[in-house]
Short mmCIF file of C-alpha atoms in Angstrom, two decimals:
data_model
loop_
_atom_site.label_atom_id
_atom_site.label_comp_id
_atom_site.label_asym_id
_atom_site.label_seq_id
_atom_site.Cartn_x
_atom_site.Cartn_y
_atom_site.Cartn_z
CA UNK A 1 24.69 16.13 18.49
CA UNK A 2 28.05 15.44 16.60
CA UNK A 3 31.28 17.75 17.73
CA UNK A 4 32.74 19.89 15.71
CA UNK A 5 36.02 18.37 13.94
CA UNK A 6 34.78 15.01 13.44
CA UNK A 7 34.45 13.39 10.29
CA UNK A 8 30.38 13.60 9.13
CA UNK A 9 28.86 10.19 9.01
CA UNK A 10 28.15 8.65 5.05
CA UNK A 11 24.79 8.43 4.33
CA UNK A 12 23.24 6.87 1.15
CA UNK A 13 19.29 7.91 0.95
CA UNK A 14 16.52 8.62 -1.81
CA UNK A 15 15.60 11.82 -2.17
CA UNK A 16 11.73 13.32 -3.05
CA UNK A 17 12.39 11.80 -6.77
CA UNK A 18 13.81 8.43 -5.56
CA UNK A 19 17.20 8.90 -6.70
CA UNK A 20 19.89 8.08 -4.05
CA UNK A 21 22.14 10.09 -2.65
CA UNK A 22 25.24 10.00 -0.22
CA UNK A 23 27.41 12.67 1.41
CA UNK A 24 30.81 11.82 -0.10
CA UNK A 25 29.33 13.04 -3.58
CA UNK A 26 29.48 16.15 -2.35
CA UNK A 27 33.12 16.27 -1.86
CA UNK A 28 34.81 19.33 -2.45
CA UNK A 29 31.57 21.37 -1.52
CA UNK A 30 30.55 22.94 1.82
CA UNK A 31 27.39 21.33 2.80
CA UNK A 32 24.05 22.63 4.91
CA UNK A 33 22.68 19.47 6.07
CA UNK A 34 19.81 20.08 8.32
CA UNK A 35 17.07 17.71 10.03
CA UNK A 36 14.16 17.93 10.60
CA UNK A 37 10.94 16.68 12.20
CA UNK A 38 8.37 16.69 9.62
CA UNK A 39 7.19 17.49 6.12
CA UNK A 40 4.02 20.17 5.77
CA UNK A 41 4.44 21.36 9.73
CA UNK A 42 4.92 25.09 9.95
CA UNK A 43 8.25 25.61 11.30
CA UNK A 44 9.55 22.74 8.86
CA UNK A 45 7.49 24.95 6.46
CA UNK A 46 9.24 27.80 7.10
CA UNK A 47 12.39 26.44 7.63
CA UNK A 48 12.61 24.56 4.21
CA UNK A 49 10.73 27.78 2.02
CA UNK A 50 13.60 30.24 3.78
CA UNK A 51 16.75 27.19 2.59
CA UNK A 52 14.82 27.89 -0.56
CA UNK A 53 14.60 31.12 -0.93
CA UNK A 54 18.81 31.68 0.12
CA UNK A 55 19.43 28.61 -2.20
CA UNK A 56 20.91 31.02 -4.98
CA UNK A 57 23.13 32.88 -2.65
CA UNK A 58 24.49 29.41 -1.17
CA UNK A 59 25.35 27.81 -4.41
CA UNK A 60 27.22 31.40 -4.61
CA UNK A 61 29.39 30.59 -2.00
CA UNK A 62 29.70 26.64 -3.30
CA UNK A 63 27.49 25.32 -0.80
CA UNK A 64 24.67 22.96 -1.22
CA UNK A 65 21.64 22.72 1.53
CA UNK A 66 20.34 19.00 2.25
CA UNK A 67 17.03 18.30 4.47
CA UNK A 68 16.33 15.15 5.76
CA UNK A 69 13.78 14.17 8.12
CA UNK A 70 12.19 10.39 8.46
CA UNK A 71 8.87 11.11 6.02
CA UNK A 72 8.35 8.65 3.19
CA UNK A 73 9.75 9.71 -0.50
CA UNK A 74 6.15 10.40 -1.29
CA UNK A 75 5.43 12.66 1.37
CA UNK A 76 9.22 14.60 0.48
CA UNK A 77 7.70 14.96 -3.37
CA UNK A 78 4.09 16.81 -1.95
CA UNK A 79 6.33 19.11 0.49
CA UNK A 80 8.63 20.03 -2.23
CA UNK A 81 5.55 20.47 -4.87
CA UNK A 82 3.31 22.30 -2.44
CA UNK A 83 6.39 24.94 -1.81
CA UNK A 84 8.57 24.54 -4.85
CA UNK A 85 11.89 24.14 -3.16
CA UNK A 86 14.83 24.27 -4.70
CA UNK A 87 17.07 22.17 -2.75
CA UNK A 88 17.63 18.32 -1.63
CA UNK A 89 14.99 16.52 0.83
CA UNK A 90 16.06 13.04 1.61
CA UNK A 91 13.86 10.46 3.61
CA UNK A 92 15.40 8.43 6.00
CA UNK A 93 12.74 6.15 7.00
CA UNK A 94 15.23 3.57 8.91
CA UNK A 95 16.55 6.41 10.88
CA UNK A 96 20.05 5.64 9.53
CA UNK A 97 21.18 9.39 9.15
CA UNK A 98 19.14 10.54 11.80
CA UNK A 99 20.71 8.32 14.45
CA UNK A 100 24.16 8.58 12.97
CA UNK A 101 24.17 12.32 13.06
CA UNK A 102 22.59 12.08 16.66
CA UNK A 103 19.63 13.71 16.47
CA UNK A 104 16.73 11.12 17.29
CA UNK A 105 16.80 12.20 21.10
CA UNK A 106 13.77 12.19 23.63
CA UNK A 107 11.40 15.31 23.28
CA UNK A 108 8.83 16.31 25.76
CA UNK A 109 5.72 17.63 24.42
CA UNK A 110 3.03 18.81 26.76
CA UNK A 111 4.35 16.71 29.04
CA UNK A 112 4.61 13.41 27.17
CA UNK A 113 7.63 12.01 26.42
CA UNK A 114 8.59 10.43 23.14
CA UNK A 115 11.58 9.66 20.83
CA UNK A 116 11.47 12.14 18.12
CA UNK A 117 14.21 14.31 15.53
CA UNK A 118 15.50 17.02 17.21
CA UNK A 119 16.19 20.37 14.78
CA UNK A 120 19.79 20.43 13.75
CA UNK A 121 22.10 21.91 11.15
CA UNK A 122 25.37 20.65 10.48
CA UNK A 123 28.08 22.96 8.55
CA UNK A 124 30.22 19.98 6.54
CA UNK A 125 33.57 21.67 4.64
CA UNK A 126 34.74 20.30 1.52
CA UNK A 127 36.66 17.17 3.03
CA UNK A 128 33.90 15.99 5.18
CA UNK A 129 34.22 17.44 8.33
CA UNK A 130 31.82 18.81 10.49
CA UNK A 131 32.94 22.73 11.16
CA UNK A 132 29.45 23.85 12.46
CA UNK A 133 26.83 21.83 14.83
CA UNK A 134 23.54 24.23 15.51
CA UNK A 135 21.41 22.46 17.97
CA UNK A 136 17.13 23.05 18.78
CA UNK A 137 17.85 26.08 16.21
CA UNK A 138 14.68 28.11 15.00
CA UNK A 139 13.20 27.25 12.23
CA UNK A 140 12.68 30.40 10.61
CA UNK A 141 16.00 31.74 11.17
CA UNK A 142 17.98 28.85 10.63
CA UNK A 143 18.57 29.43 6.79
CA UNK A 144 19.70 33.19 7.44
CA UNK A 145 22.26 32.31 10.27
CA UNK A 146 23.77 29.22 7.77
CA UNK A 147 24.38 31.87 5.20
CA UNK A 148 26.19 33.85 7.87
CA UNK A 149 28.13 31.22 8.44
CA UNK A 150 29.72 30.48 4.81
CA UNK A 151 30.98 34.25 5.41
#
């Protein structure tokens, strides 16, 4: 995970319409940029449908939430159908964000290891700095505590 007071890495990925995106277009606006594992899994379920849910009341406090996990644009479109989010899913298929932000770690599972994304939220302020790192952070409270946060 990144520290606190470091600059956030650029990214430039598509999101679940294809269009590209990058974090310096976000300048001047506190960003939510979470990862995680994968699309249509409950907590990622529940994780994404609470963002969506709070969305209003972060755009309030001129904040903008971005997902990002390594599923395909395709699979991004059917999560964000099947739930009607309201926010930005980006797929990072090349792990490019994912490793930048340091969050493709090993995960045990049952015993078995394997590389995998770890759950993590990053608070970014309005120049680009990380002010917040949230690491292995529950799913279903995760959107709640952010909001807290912007306080």
């Amino acid at each position: 995970m990144l520290e606190t007071g470091t600059k956030a890495p650029e990214f430039s990925l598509p999101d679940q319409n294809g269009v590209v995106h990058t974090l310096s277009e976000y300048a001047g606006k506190k960003v939510i940029l979470y990862f995680y594992p994968k699309d249509n899994t409950p907590g990622c379920s529940k994780q994404a449908c609470g963002f969506s849910e709070l969305y209003p009341q972060f755009e309030e406090k001129g904040a903008v939430v971005i997902g990002i996990s390594k599923d395909s644009v395709a699979s991004h479109k059917k999560f964000e159908e099947k739930y009607n989010l309201g926010f930005t899913i980006l797929s990072d298929k090349e792990l490019e964000a994912i490793k930048a932000y340091d969050v493709w770690q090993e995960k045990k599972n049952y015993g078995k290891v394997s590389m995998g994304v770890v759950r993590t939220t990053y608070l970014i302020d309005e120049n680009g700095i990380i002010v917040k790192a949230f690491g292995k952070v529950k799913a279903a409270d995760n959107p709640a505590q952010m909001l807290g946060e912007l306080e």
